[in-house]
Amino acid sequence: MPYRSTRKPMNGIPAGYRKYAEPHSKSLCCCGCPNIFAVILLYGMLAIVFMIVFICFSASSGRQYERDKDPFSSKTFYQRKTKEDIELYKPKEEKGEHIEILRRRLTDLTDGYRDIKDLKKKYYNHCKTCSVVTSSGRLLFHQAGEEIDSAECVIRMNNAPVVGYEEYVGKKTTSRIVCFRSVANLKKSMLTGRGFTKEVVVWGAENPSHGRWAMSKLKMFLRQYLQTKWFSLKDGGEEIANAIFESETGISREKSHTWLSTGLFTMLFALQTCDNITVYGMVDENYCKLHKEIEAPYHYYENLPWNECEFLNMHENKMKQGHRYLTEKALYRRFASMFNLNFKYPAWNLTNASHVDFKSPFREKYMKEHTKR
């Protein structure tokens, strides 16, 4: 008969089996029981890894470019209109007063552009003569390259190239005004070699509603193309452009679902930084209505499903979400009565340009829509 221990079991384990169970119990205690020092070490390492990832993410996403708490904040400066924004535009009786207000806003807007390498530096360049080159396919009708390059400064928009089109659009690029969405479309040929751009001026990249990807992309280009100077419009600058658009046209940008174009930002930029401006390839607000037979590509460097007038009219006739290109061109006609602003290829008839009168297809529809309510 096998021997059985008569001692009482300890911890539920018979005495005869303790020699087998004890080593197992000790290993369970060593490995299974929580070790306070191991836990602290583990959490400490996780905290360090988290901090490293956070720092890297912040640096890559442009966290240091957070909007400044200054008078140009959209909530503290240029408050939106409420009841007045649907009334007819009431121009200033005195032209001098009108120009003074407009110039002050233009100065505020231009001061909003700052050097990305040194955020304390505002945009500082100024030119006596400027050529503003559009992206219109009408530029292919004229060999104006040398004429465009004869200006002290040449301003281009977004990703409009010069390589391969020098005969028509020139080869010099002083400033390239770029929407934050078009930064990713900039190619090497636009920033180096024959297509070298001295400075890229970006609007919209620092607006928090646009996310961080735009500034991240901008920083990547900055590190890649060190010879080019990079400027960005700080948050709140778009509100100044909105105020100019609304006060000059009488149209609420928000209620009319209007998107401001890079062309408008380019023109506002040029009015402040140039003494004399010549715009190449831009049609006026009535051109498509009077010259339907003269077709041209919307862009000189790519084939799109629409020609220029079809595209302009398509946006102008939308009542929900769109650019108001023809309305902006009517605005440029008004600017021509106040600044040294001229247009070529095609030339504009500016004999009736006035700082008071303002007519555009969209504005007429907008006002009729609101007067019915």
mmCIF file of C-alpha atoms in Angstrom:
data_model
loop_
_atom_site.group_PDB
_atom_site.id
_atom_site.type_symbol
_atom_site.label_atom_id
_atom_site.label_comp_id
_atom_site.label_asym_id
_atom_site.label_seq_id
_atom_site.Cartn_x
_atom_site.Cartn_y
_atom_site.Cartn_z
ATOM 1 C CA MET A 1 0.000 0.000 0.000
ATOM 2 C CA PRO A 2 1.601 3.307 -1.008
ATOM 3 C CA TYR A 3 2.596 5.701 1.674
ATOM 4 C CA ARG A 4 0.391 8.779 2.185
ATOM 5 C CA SER A 5 1.387 11.687 4.342
ATOM 6 C CA THR A 6 -0.850 12.349 7.330
ATOM 7 C CA ARG A 7 0.158 16.009 7.546
ATOM 8 C CA LYS A 8 -2.509 18.557 6.708
ATOM 9 C CA PRO A 9 -2.221 20.123 3.281
ATOM 10 C CA MET A 10 -0.822 23.641 3.192
ATOM 11 C CA ASN A 11 -2.462 26.077 0.812
ATOM 12 C CA GLY A 12 -4.540 23.244 -0.568
ATOM 13 C CA ILE A 13 -1.464 21.200 -1.629
ATOM 14 C CA PRO A 14 -0.836 17.870 0.113
ATOM 15 C CA ALA A 15 2.478 17.738 1.925
ATOM 16 C CA GLY A 16 3.708 14.880 -0.205
ATOM 17 C CA TYR A 17 3.419 16.953 -3.342
ATOM 18 C CA ARG A 18 4.894 20.220 -2.050
ATOM 19 C CA LYS A 19 8.386 19.405 -3.315
ATOM 20 C CA TYR A 20 6.940 19.326 -6.831
ATOM 21 C CA ALA A 21 4.708 22.335 -6.403
ATOM 22 C CA GLU A 22 7.101 24.680 -4.581
ATOM 23 C CA PRO A 23 9.524 25.307 -7.450
ATOM 24 C CA HIS A 24 6.569 25.967 -9.739
ATOM 25 C CA SER A 25 5.042 28.358 -7.202
ATOM 26 C CA LYS A 26 8.302 30.278 -6.876
ATOM 27 C CA SER A 27 8.586 30.672 -10.630
ATOM 28 C CA LEU A 28 5.028 31.913 -10.756
ATOM 29 C CA CYS A 29 5.764 34.448 -8.076
ATOM 30 C CA CYS A 30 8.884 35.711 -9.808
ATOM 31 C CA CYS A 31 7.383 35.985 -13.279
ATOM 32 C CA GLY A 32 3.677 36.442 -12.686
ATOM 33 C CA CYS A 33 3.646 38.848 -9.756
ATOM 34 C CA PRO A 34 3.932 42.537 -10.801
ATOM 35 C CA ASN A 35 7.359 44.037 -10.252
ATOM 36 C CA ILE A 36 6.991 47.754 -9.460
ATOM 37 C CA PHE A 37 10.422 48.617 -10.825
ATOM 38 C CA ALA A 38 9.790 46.807 -14.102
ATOM 39 C CA VAL A 39 6.464 48.612 -14.524
ATOM 40 C CA ILE A 40 8.064 52.009 -13.893
ATOM 41 C CA LEU A 41 10.843 51.221 -16.364
ATOM 42 C CA LEU A 42 8.354 50.071 -19.005
ATOM 43 C CA TYR A 43 6.135 53.154 -18.681
ATOM 44 C CA GLY A 44 9.177 55.392 -18.657
ATOM 45 C CA MET A 45 10.415 53.929 -21.927
ATOM 46 C CA LEU A 46 6.951 54.300 -23.475
ATOM 47 C CA ALA A 47 6.826 57.942 -22.364
ATOM 48 C CA ILE A 48 10.211 58.641 -23.951
ATOM 49 C CA VAL A 49 9.149 57.021 -27.234
ATOM 50 C CA PHE A 50 5.899 59.013 -27.209
ATOM 51 C CA MET A 51 7.779 62.279 -26.637
ATOM 52 C CA ILE A 52 10.185 61.562 -29.504
ATOM 53 C CA VAL A 53 7.309 60.781 -31.888
ATOM 54 C CA PHE A 54 5.415 63.892 -30.760
ATOM 55 C CA ILE A 55 8.437 66.166 -31.276
ATOM 56 C CA CYS A 56 9.129 64.731 -34.740
ATOM 57 C CA PHE A 57 5.474 65.065 -35.772
ATOM 58 C CA SER A 58 5.295 68.638 -34.517
ATOM 59 C CA ALA A 59 8.446 69.632 -36.384
ATOM 60 C CA SER A 60 7.299 68.049 -39.640
ATOM 61 C CA SER A 61 3.809 69.471 -39.530
ATOM 62 C CA GLY A 62 4.808 73.054 -38.924
ATOM 63 C CA ARG A 63 3.512 73.374 -35.376
ATOM 64 C CA GLN A 64 5.812 76.320 -34.803
ATOM 65 C CA TYR A 65 3.837 78.220 -37.412
ATOM 66 C CA GLU A 66 0.705 78.461 -35.274
ATOM 67 C CA ARG A 67 -1.306 81.611 -35.867
ATOM 68 C CA ASP A 68 -0.281 84.673 -33.961
ATOM 69 C CA LYS A 69 -2.591 86.380 -31.513
ATOM 70 C CA ASP A 70 -2.491 89.736 -33.238
ATOM 71 C CA PRO A 71 -4.962 92.310 -34.635
ATOM 72 C CA PHE A 72 -5.180 90.401 -37.920
ATOM 73 C CA SER A 73 -6.890 87.424 -36.307
ATOM 74 C CA SER A 74 -10.101 86.665 -38.197
ATOM 75 C CA LYS A 75 -12.145 86.967 -34.997
ATOM 76 C CA THR A 76 -10.795 90.358 -33.954
ATOM 77 C CA PHE A 77 -10.188 92.205 -37.228
ATOM 78 C CA TYR A 78 -12.339 92.987 -40.274
ATOM 79 C CA GLN A 79 -15.531 91.617 -38.764
ATOM 80 C CA ARG A 80 -17.950 90.114 -41.279
ATOM 81 C CA LYS A 81 -20.961 92.113 -42.327
ATOM 82 C CA THR A 82 -24.383 90.972 -41.177
ATOM 83 C CA LYS A 83 -27.381 92.937 -42.444
ATOM 84 C CA GLU A 84 -25.358 95.212 -44.707
ATOM 85 C CA ASP A 85 -23.755 92.464 -46.776
ATOM 86 C CA ILE A 86 -26.837 91.959 -48.966
ATOM 87 C CA GLU A 87 -27.403 95.624 -49.669
ATOM 88 C CA LEU A 88 -26.264 97.287 -52.859
ATOM 89 C CA TYR A 89 -22.707 98.520 -52.856
ATOM 90 C CA LYS A 90 -22.455 102.103 -51.678
ATOM 91 C CA PRO A 91 -19.165 103.513 -52.961
ATOM 92 C CA LYS A 92 -17.217 106.204 -51.184
ATOM 93 C CA GLU A 93 -18.087 109.622 -52.540
ATOM 94 C CA GLU A 94 -14.484 110.758 -52.294
ATOM 95 C CA LYS A 95 -12.025 108.833 -54.428
ATOM 96 C CA GLY A 96 -9.145 109.802 -52.137
ATOM 97 C CA GLU A 97 -10.877 108.316 -49.111
ATOM 98 C CA HIS A 98 -11.664 105.139 -51.028
ATOM 99 C CA ILE A 99 -8.050 104.701 -52.129
ATOM 100 C CA GLU A 100 -6.768 105.421 -48.623
ATOM 101 C CA ILE A 101 -8.918 102.665 -47.093
ATOM 102 C CA LEU A 102 -7.979 100.235 -49.857
ATOM 103 C CA ARG A 103 -4.262 100.981 -49.548
ATOM 104 C CA ARG A 104 -4.373 100.425 -45.799
ATOM 105 C CA ARG A 105 -5.958 97.020 -46.297
ATOM 106 C CA LEU A 106 -3.464 96.141 -49.021
ATOM 107 C CA THR A 107 -0.635 97.054 -46.659
ATOM 108 C CA ASP A 108 -2.155 94.874 -43.939
ATOM 109 C CA LEU A 109 -2.428 91.992 -46.383
ATOM 110 C CA THR A 110 1.134 92.276 -47.709
ATOM 111 C CA ASP A 111 2.536 92.604 -44.182
ATOM 112 C CA GLY A 112 0.876 89.260 -43.483
ATOM 113 C CA TYR A 113 3.372 87.488 -45.779
ATOM 114 C CA ARG A 114 6.456 86.458 -43.834
ATOM 115 C CA ASP A 115 9.722 84.677 -44.479
ATOM 116 C CA ILE A 116 9.371 81.045 -43.434
ATOM 117 C CA LYS A 117 13.044 80.852 -42.443
ATOM 118 C CA ASP A 118 12.603 83.831 -40.148
ATOM 119 C CA LEU A 119 8.978 84.392 -39.179
ATOM 120 C CA LYS A 120 9.776 87.833 -37.778
ATOM 121 C CA LYS A 121 10.671 89.061 -41.274
ATOM 122 C CA LYS A 122 7.812 90.485 -43.323
ATOM 123 C CA TYR A 123 7.790 90.459 -47.099
ATOM 124 C CA TYR A 124 10.151 93.245 -48.136
ATOM 125 C CA ASN A 125 10.540 93.370 -51.958
ATOM 126 C CA HIS A 126 9.296 96.332 -54.033
ATOM 127 C CA CYS A 127 9.423 96.872 -57.808
ATOM 128 C CA LYS A 128 8.979 99.911 -60.048
ATOM 129 C CA THR A 129 7.553 97.900 -62.954
ATOM 130 C CA CYS A 130 5.877 94.486 -62.869
ATOM 131 C CA SER A 131 4.597 92.017 -65.438
ATOM 132 C CA VAL A 132 1.763 89.886 -64.076
ATOM 133 C CA VAL A 133 1.518 86.813 -66.296
ATOM 134 C CA THR A 134 -1.738 84.852 -66.301
ATOM 135 C CA SER A 135 -2.106 81.209 -67.292
ATOM 136 C CA SER A 136 -4.452 81.972 -70.200
ATOM 137 C CA GLY A 137 -4.097 80.163 -73.497
ATOM 138 C CA ARG A 138 -4.423 83.564 -75.213
ATOM 139 C CA LEU A 139 -0.746 84.087 -74.465
ATOM 140 C CA LEU A 140 -0.010 81.571 -77.236
ATOM 141 C CA PHE A 141 -1.437 84.064 -79.753
ATOM 142 C CA HIS A 142 1.348 86.581 -79.046
ATOM 143 C CA GLN A 143 5.119 86.317 -78.798
ATOM 144 C CA ALA A 144 5.390 88.618 -75.804
ATOM 145 C CA GLY A 145 8.200 86.848 -73.959
ATOM 146 C CA GLU A 146 10.814 89.584 -74.290
ATOM 147 C CA GLU A 147 8.283 92.295 -73.466
ATOM 148 C CA ILE A 148 7.257 90.452 -70.298
ATOM 149 C CA ASP A 149 10.876 89.992 -69.192
ATOM 150 C CA SER A 150 11.659 93.682 -69.725
ATOM 151 C CA ALA A 151 9.851 94.563 -66.472
ATOM 152 C CA GLU A 152 11.858 94.772 -63.272
ATOM 153 C CA CYS A 153 9.768 91.991 -61.697
ATOM 154 C CA VAL A 154 7.745 89.188 -63.267
ATOM 155 C CA ILE A 155 4.925 87.641 -61.233
ATOM 156 C CA ARG A 156 3.413 84.264 -62.123
ATOM 157 C CA MET A 157 0.695 82.086 -60.604
ATOM 158 C CA ASN A 158 0.607 78.556 -59.204
ATOM 159 C CA ASN A 159 2.308 75.964 -61.405
ATOM 160 C CA ALA A 160 2.363 77.851 -64.717
ATOM 161 C CA PRO A 161 5.676 76.823 -66.358
ATOM 162 C CA VAL A 162 8.130 78.876 -68.416
ATOM 163 C CA VAL A 163 10.369 76.131 -69.828
ATOM 164 C CA GLY A 164 9.214 75.439 -73.372
ATOM 165 C CA TYR A 165 7.036 78.569 -73.478
ATOM 166 C CA GLU A 166 9.649 81.318 -73.159
ATOM 167 C CA GLU A 167 8.733 82.830 -76.528
ATOM 168 C CA TYR A 168 5.199 83.502 -75.307
ATOM 169 C CA VAL A 169 5.442 84.006 -71.541
ATOM 170 C CA GLY A 170 9.071 84.984 -70.958
ATOM 171 C CA LYS A 171 11.678 83.155 -68.911
ATOM 172 C CA LYS A 172 12.140 85.328 -65.819
ATOM 173 C CA THR A 173 10.193 84.664 -62.606
ATOM 174 C CA THR A 174 10.622 87.003 -59.665
ATOM 175 C CA SER A 175 7.586 85.926 -57.625
ATOM 176 C CA ARG A 176 5.288 82.957 -57.937
ATOM 177 C CA ILE A 177 1.996 83.347 -56.047
ATOM 178 C CA VAL A 178 0.769 79.886 -55.079
ATOM 179 C CA CYS A 179 -2.394 78.587 -53.434
ATOM 180 C CA PHE A 180 -1.640 76.118 -50.641
ATOM 181 C CA ARG A 181 -3.351 73.391 -52.684
ATOM 182 C CA SER A 182 -0.975 73.959 -55.617
ATOM 183 C CA VAL A 183 2.256 73.687 -53.655
ATOM 184 C CA ALA A 184 2.322 69.943 -54.352
ATOM 185 C CA ASN A 185 2.083 70.674 -58.110
ATOM 186 C CA LEU A 186 5.283 72.708 -58.241
ATOM 187 C CA LYS A 187 7.864 70.907 -60.339
ATOM 188 C CA LYS A 188 11.639 71.023 -60.333
ATOM 189 C CA SER A 189 11.620 72.814 -63.712
ATOM 190 C CA MET A 190 9.760 75.739 -62.073
ATOM 191 C CA LEU A 191 12.286 76.167 -59.258
ATOM 192 C CA THR A 192 15.685 75.425 -60.816
ATOM 193 C CA GLY A 193 17.603 75.978 -64.041
ATOM 194 C CA ARG A 194 15.847 77.962 -66.765
ATOM 195 C CA GLY A 195 12.622 77.991 -64.745
ATOM 196 C CA PHE A 196 14.259 79.328 -61.574
ATOM 197 C CA THR A 197 11.849 81.202 -59.305
ATOM 198 C CA LYS A 198 13.417 83.732 -56.938
ATOM 199 C CA GLU A 199 10.589 83.640 -54.410
ATOM 200 C CA VAL A 200 7.452 81.584 -53.819
ATOM 201 C CA VAL A 201 4.626 83.350 -51.974
ATOM 202 C CA VAL A 202 1.997 80.940 -50.593
ATOM 203 C CA TRP A 203 -1.437 81.846 -49.303
ATOM 204 C CA GLY A 204 -3.690 79.584 -47.215
ATOM 205 C CA ALA A 205 -1.009 77.275 -45.816
ATOM 206 C CA GLU A 206 -1.305 78.585 -42.255
ATOM 207 C CA ASN A 207 -5.083 78.566 -42.060
ATOM 208 C CA PRO A 208 -5.945 75.953 -39.375
ATOM 209 C CA SER A 209 -9.018 74.824 -41.307
ATOM 210 C CA HIS A 210 -6.749 73.628 -44.122
ATOM 211 C CA GLY A 211 -4.874 71.191 -41.877
ATOM 212 C CA ARG A 212 -1.140 70.757 -41.424
ATOM 213 C CA TRP A 213 -0.265 68.967 -44.637
ATOM 214 C CA ALA A 214 0.137 72.206 -46.616
ATOM 215 C CA MET A 215 2.795 73.619 -44.301
ATOM 216 C CA SER A 216 4.519 70.224 -44.156
ATOM 217 C CA LYS A 217 4.695 70.159 -47.946
ATOM 218 C CA LEU A 218 5.929 73.741 -47.989
ATOM 219 C CA LYS A 219 8.709 72.947 -45.524
ATOM 220 C CA MET A 220 9.750 69.977 -47.642
ATOM 221 C CA PHE A 221 10.128 72.205 -50.715
ATOM 222 C CA LEU A 222 11.985 74.786 -48.628
ATOM 223 C CA ARG A 223 14.606 72.210 -47.614
ATOM 224 C CA GLN A 224 14.874 70.922 -51.177
ATOM 225 C CA TYR A 225 15.182 74.285 -52.974
ATOM 226 C CA LEU A 226 17.313 76.438 -50.703
ATOM 227 C CA GLN A 227 18.105 79.089 -53.341
ATOM 228 C CA THR A 228 14.437 80.106 -53.528
ATOM 229 C CA LYS A 229 12.975 82.382 -50.849
ATOM 230 C CA TRP A 230 9.720 81.102 -49.367
ATOM 231 C CA PHE A 231 6.976 83.272 -47.892
ATOM 232 C CA SER A 232 3.682 82.283 -46.314
ATOM 233 C CA LEU A 233 0.545 84.270 -45.515
ATOM 234 C CA LYS A 234 -0.166 83.980 -41.806
ATOM 235 C CA ASP A 235 -3.600 83.047 -40.558
ATOM 236 C CA GLY A 236 -5.937 86.014 -40.733
ATOM 237 C CA GLY A 237 -4.578 87.266 -44.061
ATOM 238 C CA GLU A 238 -7.405 85.632 -45.967
ATOM 239 C CA GLU A 239 -9.894 87.606 -43.887
ATOM 240 C CA ILE A 240 -8.294 90.830 -45.121
ATOM 241 C CA ALA A 241 -8.675 89.640 -48.732
ATOM 242 C CA ASN A 242 -12.297 88.769 -47.927
ATOM 243 C CA ALA A 243 -12.864 92.265 -46.529
ATOM 244 C CA ILE A 244 -11.462 93.854 -49.703
ATOM 245 C CA PHE A 245 -13.616 91.644 -51.939
ATOM 246 C CA GLU A 246 -16.793 92.246 -49.947
ATOM 247 C CA SER A 247 -16.368 95.989 -49.473
ATOM 248 C CA GLU A 248 -15.553 96.558 -53.157
ATOM 249 C CA THR A 249 -18.230 94.303 -54.669
ATOM 250 C CA GLY A 250 -21.019 94.381 -52.059
ATOM 251 C CA ILE A 251 -21.103 90.569 -52.210
ATOM 252 C CA SER A 252 -20.827 88.454 -49.085
ATOM 253 C CA ARG A 253 -18.204 85.864 -49.895
ATOM 254 C CA GLU A 254 -19.608 83.447 -47.325
ATOM 255 C CA LYS A 255 -23.301 83.780 -48.196
ATOM 256 C CA SER A 256 -22.637 83.692 -51.939
ATOM 257 C CA HIS A 257 -20.439 80.582 -51.558
ATOM 258 C CA THR A 258 -17.622 82.350 -53.380
ATOM 259 C CA TRP A 259 -14.046 81.098 -53.444
ATOM 260 C CA LEU A 260 -11.350 83.735 -53.855
ATOM 261 C CA SER A 261 -8.914 82.825 -56.602
ATOM 262 C CA THR A 262 -5.129 82.889 -56.709
ATOM 263 C CA GLY A 263 -5.567 85.534 -59.406
ATOM 264 C CA LEU A 264 -7.167 87.874 -56.869
ATOM 265 C CA PHE A 265 -4.422 87.272 -54.312
ATOM 266 C CA THR A 266 -1.862 87.882 -57.065
ATOM 267 C CA MET A 267 -3.464 91.179 -58.069
ATOM 268 C CA LEU A 268 -3.726 92.396 -54.468
ATOM 269 C CA PHE A 269 -0.095 91.421 -53.938
ATOM 270 C CA ALA A 270 1.022 93.285 -57.077
ATOM 271 C CA LEU A 271 -0.942 96.450 -56.233
ATOM 272 C CA GLN A 272 0.999 96.804 -53.017
ATOM 273 C CA THR A 273 4.469 95.733 -54.199
ATOM 274 C CA CYS A 274 4.582 97.338 -57.681
ATOM 275 C CA ASP A 275 4.401 100.960 -58.814
ATOM 276 C CA ASN A 276 3.354 100.135 -62.402
ATOM 277 C CA ILE A 277 1.646 96.886 -63.397
ATOM 278 C CA THR A 278 0.970 95.328 -66.787
ATOM 279 C CA VAL A 279 -1.185 92.205 -66.841
ATOM 280 C CA TYR A 280 -0.704 89.810 -69.764
ATOM 281 C CA GLY A 281 -3.341 87.449 -71.161
ATOM 282 C CA MET A 282 -6.332 88.457 -69.015
ATOM 283 C CA VAL A 283 -9.760 89.056 -70.574
ATOM 284 C CA ASP A 284 -12.170 91.585 -69.075
ATOM 285 C CA GLU A 285 -15.609 90.801 -67.643
ATOM 286 C CA ASN A 286 -17.361 91.455 -71.005
ATOM 287 C CA TYR A 287 -14.889 89.836 -73.390
ATOM 288 C CA CYS A 288 -16.524 86.405 -73.622
ATOM 289 C CA LYS A 289 -19.910 87.978 -74.307
ATOM 290 C CA LEU A 290 -18.588 90.242 -77.058
ATOM 291 C CA HIS A 291 -16.022 87.890 -78.652
ATOM 292 C CA LYS A 292 -17.590 84.447 -78.600
ATOM 293 C CA GLU A 293 -15.889 83.528 -81.867
ATOM 294 C CA ILE A 294 -12.360 83.862 -80.448
ATOM 295 C CA GLU A 295 -11.667 80.675 -78.517
ATOM 296 C CA ALA A 296 -8.586 79.919 -76.460
ATOM 297 C CA PRO A 297 -7.480 77.184 -74.036
ATOM 298 C CA TYR A 298 -8.047 77.976 -70.370
ATOM 299 C CA HIS A 299 -4.354 77.241 -69.657
ATOM 300 C CA TYR A 300 -1.553 77.687 -72.168
ATOM 301 C CA TYR A 301 0.312 74.645 -70.840
ATOM 302 C CA GLU A 302 -2.388 71.948 -70.637
ATOM 303 C CA ASN A 303 -5.476 70.667 -72.417
ATOM 304 C CA LEU A 304 -8.684 70.863 -70.402
ATOM 305 C CA PRO A 305 -12.242 69.837 -71.388
ATOM 306 C CA TRP A 306 -13.319 73.512 -71.551
ATOM 307 C CA ASN A 307 -11.991 76.519 -73.370
ATOM 308 C CA GLU A 308 -11.360 79.721 -71.435
ATOM 309 C CA CYS A 309 -14.758 81.379 -71.829
ATOM 310 C CA GLU A 310 -16.639 78.156 -71.096
ATOM 311 C CA PHE A 311 -14.733 77.758 -67.856
ATOM 312 C CA LEU A 312 -15.166 81.391 -66.789
ATOM 313 C CA ASN A 313 -18.900 81.351 -67.516
ATOM 314 C CA MET A 314 -19.369 77.994 -65.806
ATOM 315 C CA HIS A 315 -18.069 79.381 -62.508
ATOM 316 C CA GLU A 316 -19.746 82.763 -62.896
ATOM 317 C CA ASN A 317 -23.169 81.154 -63.390
ATOM 318 C CA LYS A 318 -22.934 78.887 -60.361
ATOM 319 C CA MET A 319 -24.923 80.059 -57.367
ATOM 320 C CA LYS A 320 -23.316 77.523 -55.061
ATOM 321 C CA GLN A 321 -19.588 77.100 -54.529
ATOM 322 C CA GLY A 322 -17.386 78.506 -57.231
ATOM 323 C CA HIS A 323 -14.865 81.113 -58.255
ATOM 324 C CA ARG A 324 -16.253 84.408 -59.569
ATOM 325 C CA TYR A 325 -13.582 85.045 -62.168
ATOM 326 C CA LEU A 326 -15.558 87.586 -64.205
ATOM 327 C CA THR A 327 -16.600 89.431 -61.038
ATOM 328 C CA GLU A 328 -12.944 89.623 -60.038
ATOM 329 C CA LYS A 329 -12.095 91.023 -63.476
ATOM 330 C CA ALA A 330 -14.746 93.721 -63.008
ATOM 331 C CA LEU A 331 -13.004 94.476 -59.734
ATOM 332 C CA TYR A 332 -9.671 94.837 -61.562
ATOM 333 C CA ARG A 333 -11.303 97.379 -63.863
ATOM 334 C CA ARG A 334 -12.127 99.425 -60.779
ATOM 335 C CA PHE A 335 -8.556 99.045 -59.504
ATOM 336 C CA ALA A 336 -7.321 100.391 -62.860
ATOM 337 C CA SER A 337 -9.067 103.693 -62.079
ATOM 338 C CA MET A 338 -7.083 104.007 -58.843
ATOM 339 C CA PHE A 339 -3.671 102.488 -59.622
ATOM 340 C CA ASN A 340 -1.188 102.304 -62.504
ATOM 341 C CA LEU A 341 -2.713 99.129 -63.887
ATOM 342 C CA ASN A 342 -2.851 98.147 -67.569
ATOM 343 C CA PHE A 343 -3.805 95.053 -69.548
ATOM 344 C CA LYS A 344 -2.339 93.562 -72.737
ATOM 345 C CA TYR A 345 -3.218 90.652 -75.032
ATOM 346 C CA PRO A 346 -6.053 91.454 -75.020
ATOM 347 C CA ALA A 347 -6.018 95.174 -74.259
ATOM 348 C CA TRP A 348 -8.795 96.574 -72.096
ATOM 349 C CA ASN A 349 -10.804 99.679 -72.827
ATOM 350 C CA LEU A 350 -10.371 101.589 -69.568
ATOM 351 C CA THR A 351 -11.838 104.922 -70.650
ATOM 352 C CA ASN A 352 -14.963 104.283 -68.560
ATOM 353 C CA ALA A 353 -13.158 102.712 -65.595
ATOM 354 C CA SER A 354 -14.494 104.187 -62.361
ATOM 355 C CA HIS A 355 -13.954 103.666 -58.666
ATOM 356 C CA VAL A 356 -17.750 103.870 -58.274
ATOM 357 C CA ASP A 357 -19.343 101.732 -61.011
ATOM 358 C CA PHE A 358 -19.259 97.969 -60.666
ATOM 359 C CA LYS A 359 -21.065 95.414 -62.829
ATOM 360 C CA SER A 360 -20.576 91.694 -63.288
ATOM 361 C CA PRO A 361 -22.843 88.798 -64.342
ATOM 362 C CA PHE A 362 -22.740 87.101 -60.954
ATOM 363 C CA ARG A 363 -23.302 90.296 -58.982
ATOM 364 C CA GLU A 364 -26.481 91.050 -60.929
ATOM 365 C CA LYS A 365 -27.852 87.557 -60.221
ATOM 366 C CA TYR A 366 -26.794 87.757 -56.590
ATOM 367 C CA MET A 367 -28.538 91.069 -56.018
ATOM 368 C CA LYS A 368 -31.739 89.910 -57.743
ATOM 369 C CA GLU A 369 -31.757 86.775 -55.631
ATOM 370 C CA HIS A 370 -31.503 88.751 -52.406
ATOM 371 C CA THR A 371 -33.981 91.454 -53.340
ATOM 372 C CA LYS A 372 -36.643 88.756 -53.837
ATOM 373 C CA ARG A 373 -36.309 87.641 -50.214
#
